[in-house]
Short mmCIF file of C-alpha atoms in Angstrom, two decimals:
data_model
loop_
_atom_site.label_atom_id
_atom_site.label_comp_id
_atom_site.label_asym_id
_atom_site.label_seq_id
_atom_site.Cartn_x
_atom_site.Cartn_y
_atom_site.Cartn_z
CA MET A 884 -19.71 9.84 -21.77
CA THR A 885 -21.16 9.81 -18.27
CA ASP A 886 -20.27 11.85 -15.20
CA THR A 887 -18.09 8.98 -14.04
CA ASP A 888 -15.78 9.13 -17.06
CA VAL A 889 -12.43 10.90 -17.14
CA ALA A 890 -12.90 14.50 -16.05
CA PRO A 891 -11.76 17.09 -18.56
CA ALA A 892 -9.02 19.58 -17.87
CA VAL A 893 -10.50 22.46 -15.87
CA PRO A 894 -10.74 25.68 -17.89
CA ALA A 895 -9.18 28.71 -16.25
CA GLY A 896 -11.65 31.11 -14.69
CA THR A 897 -14.52 28.65 -14.44
CA SER A 898 -15.13 28.72 -10.70
CA LYS A 899 -18.23 26.51 -10.76
CA THR A 900 -16.39 23.79 -12.71
CA THR A 901 -13.36 24.13 -10.45
CA THR A 902 -15.46 23.74 -7.31
CA SER A 903 -17.27 20.73 -8.78
CA THR A 904 -13.98 19.13 -9.81
CA ARG A 905 -12.45 19.65 -6.38
CA ARG A 906 -15.50 18.15 -4.70
CA ARG A 907 -15.33 15.19 -7.04
CA ALA A 908 -11.59 14.80 -6.41
CA TRP A 909 -12.09 14.48 -2.67
CA THR A 910 -15.10 12.18 -3.10
CA VAL A 911 -12.99 9.80 -5.19
CA THR A 912 -10.13 10.09 -2.70
CA ALA A 913 -12.46 9.22 0.19
CA LEU A 914 -13.79 6.18 -1.69
CA LEU A 915 -10.26 4.99 -2.36
CA VAL A 916 -9.28 5.45 1.29
CA VAL A 917 -12.17 3.11 2.14
CA PHE A 918 -10.99 0.80 -0.66
CA MET A 919 -7.59 0.49 1.04
CA MET A 920 -9.27 0.04 4.43
CA ILE A 921 -11.17 -2.98 3.11
CA ASN A 922 -8.04 -4.24 1.38
CA PHE A 923 -6.09 -4.34 4.63
CA ALA A 924 -9.02 -5.61 6.67
CA ASP A 925 -8.98 -8.60 4.29
CA LYS A 926 -5.27 -9.05 4.89
CA SER A 927 -5.50 -8.75 8.69
CA VAL A 928 -8.12 -11.46 9.23
CA LEU A 929 -5.59 -14.30 9.33
CA GLY A 930 -3.31 -12.54 11.79
CA LEU A 931 -6.18 -11.63 14.13
CA ALA A 932 -7.56 -15.16 13.99
CA ALA A 933 -4.19 -16.93 13.95
CA GLU A 934 -4.68 -18.94 17.14
CA GLU A 935 -8.28 -19.88 16.26
CA ILE A 936 -7.36 -20.95 12.71
CA ARG A 937 -4.33 -22.98 13.83
CA GLU A 938 -6.42 -24.75 16.48
CA ASP A 939 -9.41 -25.30 14.19
CA LEU A 940 -7.37 -26.66 11.27
CA GLY A 941 -4.59 -28.27 13.33
CA LEU A 942 -1.77 -26.24 11.77
CA THR A 943 1.83 -25.85 12.90
CA ALA A 944 3.42 -22.39 12.88
CA SER A 945 5.25 -23.27 9.65
CA ALA A 946 2.03 -24.43 7.95
CA PHE A 947 0.22 -21.29 9.06
CA GLY A 948 3.13 -19.16 7.85
CA LEU A 949 3.00 -20.95 4.49
CA ALA A 950 -0.76 -20.33 4.21
CA SER A 951 -0.20 -16.66 5.01
CA SER A 952 2.61 -16.37 2.47
CA ALA A 953 0.37 -18.02 -0.16
CA PHE A 954 -1.48 -14.71 -0.28
CA PHE A 955 1.61 -13.22 -1.93
CA LEU A 956 2.21 -16.05 -4.42
CA LEU A 957 0.46 -14.20 -7.28
CA PHE A 958 0.28 -10.85 -5.50
CA SER A 959 3.50 -9.49 -7.00
CA ILE A 960 2.89 -10.91 -10.48
CA SER A 961 -0.62 -9.49 -10.72
CA GLY A 962 0.60 -6.18 -9.30
CA ALA A 963 3.11 -5.81 -12.14
CA ALA A 964 0.76 -7.08 -14.86
CA VAL A 965 -2.19 -4.90 -13.88
CA GLY A 966 0.12 -1.94 -13.25
CA LEU A 967 1.22 -2.15 -16.88
CA LEU A 968 -2.41 -2.61 -17.94
CA ALA A 969 -3.36 0.54 -16.01
CA ASP A 970 -1.49 2.60 -18.61
CA ARG A 971 -3.96 1.29 -21.22
CA VAL A 972 -7.21 0.51 -19.36
CA ARG A 973 -9.07 2.99 -17.18
CA PRO A 974 -8.21 2.49 -13.50
CA LYS A 975 -11.90 2.84 -12.63
CA TRP A 976 -12.73 -0.54 -14.15
CA LEU A 977 -9.58 -2.20 -12.86
CA LEU A 978 -10.42 -1.14 -9.30
CA LEU A 979 -14.00 -2.37 -9.68
CA ALA A 980 -12.82 -5.77 -10.94
CA MET A 981 -10.41 -6.08 -8.00
CA ALA A 982 -13.07 -5.35 -5.40
CA VAL A 983 -15.48 -7.89 -6.90
CA LEU A 984 -12.82 -10.59 -7.29
CA TRP A 985 -11.46 -10.31 -3.78
CA SER A 986 -14.94 -10.59 -2.32
CA VAL A 987 -15.71 -13.66 -4.47
CA SER A 988 -12.38 -15.32 -3.59
CA GLN A 989 -13.22 -15.30 0.13
CA ALA A 990 -16.68 -16.84 -0.19
CA PRO A 991 -15.54 -20.53 -0.16
CA LEU A 992 -13.42 -20.00 2.97
CA ALA A 993 -16.32 -18.29 4.74
CA VAL A 994 -18.49 -21.37 4.08
CA GLY A 995 -16.03 -24.11 5.07
CA GLY A 996 -12.97 -26.12 4.04
CA GLY A 997 -9.55 -26.94 5.42
CA LEU A 998 -5.96 -26.03 4.65
CA ALA A 999 -6.35 -26.52 0.87
CA VAL A 1000 -9.31 -24.12 0.72
CA LEU A 1001 -7.48 -21.66 2.97
CA ILE A 1002 -4.42 -21.62 0.70
CA THR A 1003 -6.46 -21.45 -2.51
CA SER A 1004 -8.59 -18.62 -1.16
CA ARG A 1005 -5.52 -16.64 -0.07
CA VAL A 1006 -3.76 -17.16 -3.41
CA LEU A 1007 -6.80 -15.86 -5.32
CA LEU A 1008 -7.29 -13.01 -2.86
CA GLY A 1009 -3.66 -12.02 -3.27
CA ALA A 1010 -3.96 -12.04 -7.06
CA ALA A 1011 -7.01 -9.77 -6.82
CA GLU A 1012 -5.45 -7.40 -4.28
CA GLY A 1013 -1.91 -7.25 -5.68
CA PRO A 1014 -2.47 -4.20 -7.91
CA ALA A 1015 -4.77 -2.39 -5.45
CA PHE A 1016 -2.33 0.09 -3.92
CA PRO A 1017 -0.56 1.35 -7.07
CA VAL A 1018 -3.77 1.59 -9.11
CA ALA A 1019 -5.59 3.34 -6.25
CA GLN A 1020 -2.72 5.82 -6.02
CA GLN A 1021 -2.74 6.34 -9.77
CA ALA A 1022 -6.48 7.06 -9.76
CA THR A 1023 -6.25 9.39 -6.77
CA LEU A 1024 -3.25 11.38 -7.95
CA SER A 1025 -4.88 11.91 -11.34
CA TRP A 1026 -7.09 14.49 -9.62
CA PHE A 1027 -4.22 16.62 -8.27
CA PRO A 1028 -1.16 18.46 -9.67
CA ASN A 1029 2.29 17.42 -8.43
CA HIS A 1030 2.62 20.06 -5.69
CA ARG A 1031 -0.73 18.99 -4.17
CA ARG A 1032 -0.24 15.21 -4.26
CA ASN A 1033 1.35 14.66 -0.84
CA LEU A 1034 -1.89 14.84 1.16
CA PRO A 1035 -4.13 12.68 -1.09
CA GLY A 1036 -1.26 10.19 -1.56
CA ALA A 1037 -0.80 10.04 2.20
CA LEU A 1038 -4.54 9.57 2.74
CA ILE A 1039 -4.48 6.44 0.56
CA VAL A 1040 -1.65 5.11 2.74
CA LEU A 1041 -3.68 6.14 5.80
CA GLY A 1042 -6.41 3.84 4.53
CA ILE A 1043 -4.04 0.97 5.33
CA THR A 1044 -3.75 2.15 8.92
CA LEU A 1045 -7.45 2.87 9.28
CA GLY A 1046 -8.29 -0.54 7.85
CA VAL A 1047 -6.31 -2.28 10.55
CA LEU A 1048 -7.44 0.11 13.31
CA VAL A 1049 -11.08 -0.55 12.46
CA ALA A 1050 -10.56 -4.22 11.69
CA ALA A 1051 -8.62 -5.07 14.85
CA PRO A 1052 -11.41 -4.44 17.41
CA VAL A 1053 -14.36 -5.18 15.11
CA LEU A 1054 -13.02 -8.41 13.62
CA THR A 1055 -11.64 -9.56 16.98
CA TRP A 1056 -15.16 -9.23 18.40
CA VAL A 1057 -16.65 -11.10 15.43
CA ILE A 1058 -14.03 -13.86 15.74
CA GLN A 1059 -14.58 -14.30 19.47
CA ASN A 1060 -18.38 -14.25 19.26
CA HIS A 1061 -19.18 -15.73 15.86
CA GLY A 1062 -16.03 -17.53 14.70
CA TRP A 1063 -13.26 -16.67 12.27
CA ARG A 1064 -15.22 -17.74 9.19
CA SER A 1065 -17.85 -15.11 9.98
CA ALA A 1066 -15.10 -12.49 10.00
CA VAL A 1067 -14.05 -13.61 6.52
CA ALA A 1068 -17.66 -13.35 5.33
CA ALA A 1069 -18.00 -9.86 6.82
CA VAL A 1070 -15.02 -8.37 4.96
CA ALA A 1071 -16.16 -10.02 1.71
CA LEU A 1072 -19.61 -8.44 2.04
CA VAL A 1073 -18.15 -4.98 2.70
CA GLY A 1074 -16.14 -5.32 -0.52
CA VAL A 1075 -19.34 -5.88 -2.51
CA VAL A 1076 -20.95 -2.77 -0.99
CA TRP A 1077 -17.90 -0.69 -1.92
CA ALA A 1078 -18.01 -1.95 -5.51
CA LEU A 1079 -21.62 -0.77 -5.87
CA LEU A 1080 -20.67 2.73 -4.66
CA TRP A 1081 -17.62 2.88 -6.93
CA VAL A 1082 -19.66 2.11 -10.05
CA ARG A 1083 -21.65 5.30 -9.44
CA LEU A 1084 -19.06 7.66 -8.00
CA GLY A 1085 -15.61 6.47 -9.14
CA GLY A 1086 -13.48 7.82 -11.96
CA GLU A 1087 -10.23 9.48 -13.01
CA GLY A 1088 -9.35 13.15 -12.92
CA PRO A 1089 -7.98 15.86 -15.24
CA TYR A 1090 -4.35 14.88 -14.58
CA ALA A 1091 -4.83 11.33 -15.84
CA THR A 1092 -3.18 10.17 -19.00
CA ALA A 1093 -5.91 9.86 -21.61
CA PRO A 1094 -5.75 8.31 -25.09
CA THR A 1095 -6.28 10.76 -27.93
CA ARG A 1096 -8.29 10.23 -31.11
CA SER A 1097 -5.13 9.37 -32.98
CA GLY A 1098 -4.13 6.75 -30.43
CA ASP A 1099 -1.27 8.79 -28.95
CA VAL A 1100 -0.95 9.34 -25.25
CA ARG A 1101 -1.59 12.75 -23.76
CA SER A 1102 0.87 13.99 -21.15
CA GLU A 1103 -0.26 15.33 -17.78
CA GLY A 1104 -1.81 18.77 -17.99
CA THR A 1105 -1.94 18.79 -21.79
CA SER A 1106 -5.27 19.75 -23.31
CA ALA A 1107 -7.08 17.39 -25.65
CA ALA A 1108 -6.79 19.92 -28.46
CA ASP A 1109 -3.04 20.21 -28.10
CA ALA A 1110 -2.67 16.45 -27.91
CA THR A 1111 -4.53 15.85 -31.13
CA THR A 1112 -2.87 18.60 -33.17
CA GLY A 1113 0.72 18.41 -31.92
CA PRO A 1114 3.35 15.79 -32.70
CA ALA A 1115 3.22 12.51 -30.78
CA PRO A 1116 5.41 12.70 -27.67
CA ARG A 1117 8.32 10.29 -27.36
CA ARG A 1118 7.45 7.51 -24.93
CA THR A 1119 10.10 6.65 -22.36
CA PRO A 1120 10.89 2.91 -22.22
CA TYR A 1121 10.08 1.28 -18.89
CA ARG A 1122 13.60 -0.13 -18.68
CA ARG A 1123 15.05 3.39 -18.46
CA ILE A 1124 12.73 4.30 -15.59
CA LEU A 1125 13.49 1.08 -13.70
CA ALA A 1126 17.22 1.61 -14.13
CA THR A 1127 17.24 5.01 -12.41
CA ARG A 1128 18.77 5.26 -8.97
CA THR A 1129 15.57 6.94 -7.74
CA TRP A 1130 13.31 4.05 -8.77
CA ILE A 1131 15.76 1.53 -7.30
CA GLY A 1132 16.13 3.51 -4.07
CA ALA A 1133 12.39 4.07 -3.63
CA THR A 1134 11.71 0.38 -4.28
CA ALA A 1135 14.41 -0.80 -1.84
CA ALA A 1136 13.16 1.59 0.83
CA TYR A 1137 9.53 0.58 0.32
CA PHE A 1138 10.57 -3.09 0.57
CA GLY A 1139 11.54 -2.47 4.20
CA THR A 1140 8.16 -0.93 4.88
CA TYR A 1141 6.33 -3.88 3.37
CA TRP A 1142 8.43 -6.34 5.36
CA VAL A 1143 7.16 -4.63 8.51
CA ILE A 1144 3.57 -4.64 7.20
CA ALA A 1145 3.72 -8.39 6.47
CA PHE A 1146 5.21 -9.11 9.91
CA ALA A 1147 2.58 -6.94 11.62
CA LEU A 1148 -0.39 -8.39 9.75
CA VAL A 1149 0.49 -12.07 10.14
CA TRP A 1150 2.66 -12.55 13.23
CA LEU A 1151 2.55 -9.46 15.43
CA PRO A 1152 -0.58 -10.55 17.36
CA SER A 1153 1.03 -13.94 18.07
CA TYR A 1154 4.36 -12.29 18.98
CA LEU A 1155 2.62 -10.05 21.50
CA GLN A 1156 0.75 -12.95 23.10
CA ASP A 1157 3.22 -15.85 22.87
CA ALA A 1158 6.56 -14.05 23.33
CA LEU A 1159 5.70 -10.89 25.26
CA GLY A 1160 2.84 -12.26 27.37
CA TYR A 1161 0.04 -9.89 26.37
CA SER A 1162 -3.57 -10.95 26.67
CA SER A 1163 -5.79 -10.92 23.58
CA ALA A 1164 -7.23 -7.54 24.61
CA GLY A 1165 -3.80 -6.15 25.45
CA SER A 1166 -2.44 -7.38 22.13
CA THR A 1167 -5.24 -5.58 20.27
CA GLN A 1168 -4.46 -2.35 22.13
CA VAL A 1169 -0.77 -2.50 21.21
CA LEU A 1170 -1.68 -3.26 17.59
CA MET A 1171 -3.88 -0.17 17.52
CA LEU A 1172 -1.00 1.90 18.91
CA VAL A 1173 1.33 0.59 16.20
CA TRP A 1174 -1.07 1.33 13.37
CA GLY A 1175 -2.22 4.57 14.99
CA LEU A 1176 1.34 5.87 15.14
CA GLY A 1177 1.76 4.79 11.53
CA GLY A 1178 -1.22 6.91 10.52
CA VAL A 1179 0.03 9.96 12.42
CA VAL A 1180 3.49 9.58 10.87
CA VAL A 1181 2.07 9.26 7.34
CA LEU A 1182 0.02 12.46 7.71
CA GLY A 1183 2.89 14.27 9.44
CA GLN A 1184 5.30 13.26 6.69
CA ALA A 1185 2.86 14.47 4.03
CA GLY A 1186 2.49 17.85 5.73
CA LEU A 1187 6.21 18.32 6.34
CA THR A 1188 7.15 17.17 2.83
CA GLY A 1189 4.62 19.56 1.29
CA TRP A 1190 5.95 22.43 3.41
CA LEU A 1191 9.54 21.66 2.42
CA LEU A 1192 8.66 21.45 -1.28
CA ARG A 1193 6.83 24.79 -1.14
CA ARG A 1194 9.94 26.36 0.41
CA GLY A 1195 12.05 25.11 -2.47
CA THR A 1196 13.67 22.08 -0.83
CA ALA A 1197 14.71 19.48 -3.37
CA SER A 1198 12.52 16.38 -3.51
CA ARG A 1199 15.64 14.33 -2.76
CA TRP A 1200 15.54 15.63 0.82
CA ALA A 1201 11.84 16.49 1.21
CA ARG A 1202 10.83 12.96 0.23
CA GLY A 1203 13.81 10.59 0.17
CA GLY A 1204 15.68 12.17 3.07
CA LEU A 1205 12.69 12.37 5.38
CA GLY A 1206 11.51 8.85 4.55
CA GLY A 1207 15.03 7.46 4.98
CA VAL A 1208 15.47 9.01 8.42
CA LEU A 1209 12.17 7.52 9.61
CA LEU A 1210 13.29 4.08 8.39
CA LEU A 1211 16.60 4.39 10.24
CA ILE A 1212 14.86 5.35 13.49
CA GLY A 1213 12.56 2.34 13.08
CA ALA A 1214 15.60 0.14 12.44
CA ALA A 1215 17.29 1.35 15.63
CA ALA A 1216 14.14 0.62 17.66
CA CYS A 1217 13.81 -2.92 16.25
CA LEU A 1218 17.49 -3.73 16.82
CA ALA A 1219 17.21 -2.52 20.42
CA LEU A 1220 13.90 -4.29 21.11
CA PRO A 1221 15.25 -7.80 21.89
CA LEU A 1222 17.74 -6.32 24.37
CA ALA A 1223 15.24 -4.14 26.25
CA PRO A 1224 13.74 -5.12 29.61
CA ALA A 1225 10.15 -6.34 29.53
CA GLY A 1226 7.54 -3.71 30.20
CA ALA A 1227 6.96 -0.16 29.02
CA VAL A 1228 10.34 0.16 27.26
CA THR A 1229 9.60 -2.90 25.15
CA ALA A 1230 6.18 -1.53 24.20
CA VAL A 1231 7.62 1.86 23.22
CA LEU A 1232 10.37 0.32 21.08
CA LEU A 1233 7.91 -2.05 19.40
CA VAL A 1234 5.43 0.71 18.58
CA ALA A 1235 8.23 2.97 17.29
CA GLY A 1236 9.96 0.26 15.28
CA PHE A 1237 6.82 -0.93 13.54
CA GLY A 1238 4.96 2.40 13.42
CA LEU A 1239 7.58 4.71 11.90
CA ALA A 1240 8.29 2.63 8.79
CA GLY A 1241 4.87 3.17 7.19
CA ALA A 1242 5.54 6.67 5.84
CA MET A 1243 7.80 5.24 3.13
CA SER A 1244 4.72 3.85 1.34
CA SER A 1245 3.55 7.37 0.54
CA VAL A 1246 7.08 8.65 -0.11
CA ALA A 1247 7.87 5.88 -2.59
CA VAL A 1248 4.65 6.36 -4.57
CA THR A 1249 4.83 10.17 -4.82
CA THR A 1250 8.54 9.94 -5.68
CA VAL A 1251 7.99 7.50 -8.56
CA THR A 1252 4.95 9.51 -9.70
CA GLU A 1253 7.16 12.59 -9.83
CA LEU A 1254 9.88 10.69 -11.71
CA ALA A 1255 7.87 8.75 -14.31
CA PRO A 1256 6.18 10.35 -17.33
CA ALA A 1257 2.39 10.38 -17.06
CA ASP A 1258 1.93 7.59 -19.61
CA ARG A 1259 4.32 5.31 -17.73
CA ARG A 1260 3.20 5.79 -14.12
CA GLY A 1261 0.89 2.80 -13.90
CA GLY A 1262 3.62 0.43 -15.03
CA ALA A 1263 6.37 2.06 -12.94
CA LEU A 1264 4.21 1.91 -9.81
CA GLY A 1265 2.93 -1.59 -10.54
CA ILE A 1266 6.38 -3.06 -11.08
CA MET A 1267 7.65 -1.33 -7.94
CA ASN A 1268 4.77 -2.82 -5.99
CA ALA A 1269 5.48 -6.26 -7.46
CA VAL A 1270 9.10 -6.16 -6.28
CA VAL A 1271 8.25 -4.70 -2.90
CA THR A 1272 5.52 -7.18 -2.04
CA THR A 1273 7.88 -10.14 -2.35
CA ALA A 1274 8.59 -9.18 1.26
CA GLY A 1275 5.11 -10.49 2.03
CA LEU A 1276 6.00 -13.81 0.43
CA VAL A 1277 9.24 -14.22 2.40
CA ALA A 1278 8.58 -12.71 5.83
CA PRO A 1279 5.62 -14.81 7.07
CA THR A 1280 7.20 -18.11 5.99
CA LEU A 1281 10.58 -17.21 7.46
CA ILE A 1282 9.07 -16.12 10.79
CA GLY A 1283 6.92 -19.26 10.97
CA HIS A 1284 10.03 -21.40 10.43
CA LEU A 1285 11.92 -19.49 13.14
CA VAL A 1286 9.05 -19.97 15.61
CA ASP A 1287 8.80 -23.71 14.89
CA THR A 1288 12.58 -24.09 15.19
CA HIS A 1289 13.26 -21.85 18.21
CA GLY A 1290 9.88 -21.41 19.90
CA ALA A 1291 9.22 -17.97 21.38
CA GLU A 1292 12.91 -17.13 20.89
CA GLY A 1293 12.26 -17.26 17.14
CA TYR A 1294 10.39 -13.96 17.40
CA ARG A 1295 13.56 -12.34 18.74
CA TYR A 1296 15.47 -13.36 15.65
CA ALA A 1297 12.60 -12.16 13.47
CA VAL A 1298 12.71 -8.70 15.05
CA LEU A 1299 16.49 -8.47 14.59
CA ILE A 1300 16.14 -9.42 10.91
CA THR A 1301 13.45 -6.77 10.57
CA GLY A 1302 15.79 -4.17 12.05
CA ALA A 1303 18.50 -5.12 9.55
CA VAL A 1304 16.07 -4.88 6.63
CA LEU A 1305 14.93 -1.42 7.76
CA LEU A 1306 18.54 -0.30 8.14
CA LEU A 1307 19.37 -1.24 4.54
CA SER A 1308 16.13 0.34 3.32
CA GLY A 1309 16.86 3.62 5.08
CA VAL A 1310 20.35 3.79 3.62
CA ALA A 1311 18.93 3.16 0.14
CA ALA A 1312 16.44 6.02 0.53
CA LEU A 1313 19.10 8.48 1.68
CA THR A 1314 21.72 7.60 -0.91
CA LEU A 1315 19.78 6.78 -4.09
CA ILE A 1316 16.58 8.85 -4.26
CA ASP A 1317 16.88 12.05 -6.33
CA PRO A 1318 13.90 12.43 -8.70
CA ASP A 1319 14.97 15.85 -10.01
CA ARG A 1320 18.28 14.43 -11.25
CA ASP A 1321 16.78 11.28 -12.73
CA ALA A 1322 13.83 13.06 -14.36
CA ARG A 1323 16.35 15.22 -16.23
CA LEU A 1324 18.20 12.10 -17.35
CA LEU A 1325 14.97 10.54 -18.62
CA SER A 1326 14.11 13.67 -20.59
CA THR A 1327 17.32 13.49 -22.64
#
């Protein structure tokens, strides 16, 4: 066993080991934040280079929307499959394989090719990136007990925001000065560098589920000795977890968040320029405001949720209630956006509508992690991610069709649909999420 293997449970009173484990926990967390940054930089390339790609390849809005949605063709399937596999194979190696595969999948597009290569590259990239978020969360949260998971979970979500914030100006500069294919090559190369670092420094923590010598699965916080001498714990069927109101509510709420993410990554730059009249530089600034607000909200939600939990507030309100309210505010902003006068009011509503929804990513993951037994978390998170990311398959294609059919007015309809989706998601979070109740039901 090397220093990158699963860390053992920390013995009480061993301050040196505790300090080392904490340092390792935050090192792994930082690496996985960067992992998510690269993941979303990969996703954002097409949106940032939309006009250049459409002109270079002669694509209509519908064709470009189809190419963007192709990313999600295998995204959901691989997310569910690898999520289930993560309960049996160490997340360290799954994450390494993802990083290598998504870099390799972009190489042909960086070299050349037309629409067929674009679609094939995006399909393969989506298959490689589909499980990234749930497996990264699983690996990160394995280093922390439940009451300390809000911050590291939120930091992984923050990696999404940071990825776009860094990618927007850097990749825009690369696209304008060296072409969009160079931007694709750049993000692929960064993925390779990350993989090399992860081989040396990555791993799972003491709260991971580890197989015992007898082949049973050890529950979170259980020592290896106890696991090997005690009776095998009863394993909860996945179908029972997926049938809980909490899992359904968290998944429905997170679907709204991912709809906004897909819209923002693929069509928001074009919406800002073609429908709202922003220049390329102005569009980049608004994008940074949207993602910047998202990052602030994610961290604020994590801090407030942690404070509420420490004061004894039920997770139903500390997580589901807070996340649901943020979704409803975002819904109100999106529904008001098409009716607002052009100018500062439009910008404020757009930033609020798209920026406030992101916190549900962290809420959904920590909620399902709290609900699901330790040996079922990978599958529960992976299947949730598979359902949620179907939003990425539908939204870009639908918006492209609306733009081709109605021109710039199509964006107005797209924003109204987004507001309706967020409204339903917020209601689901407020009415269905209650992990304390459903965890008790699962334990019977």
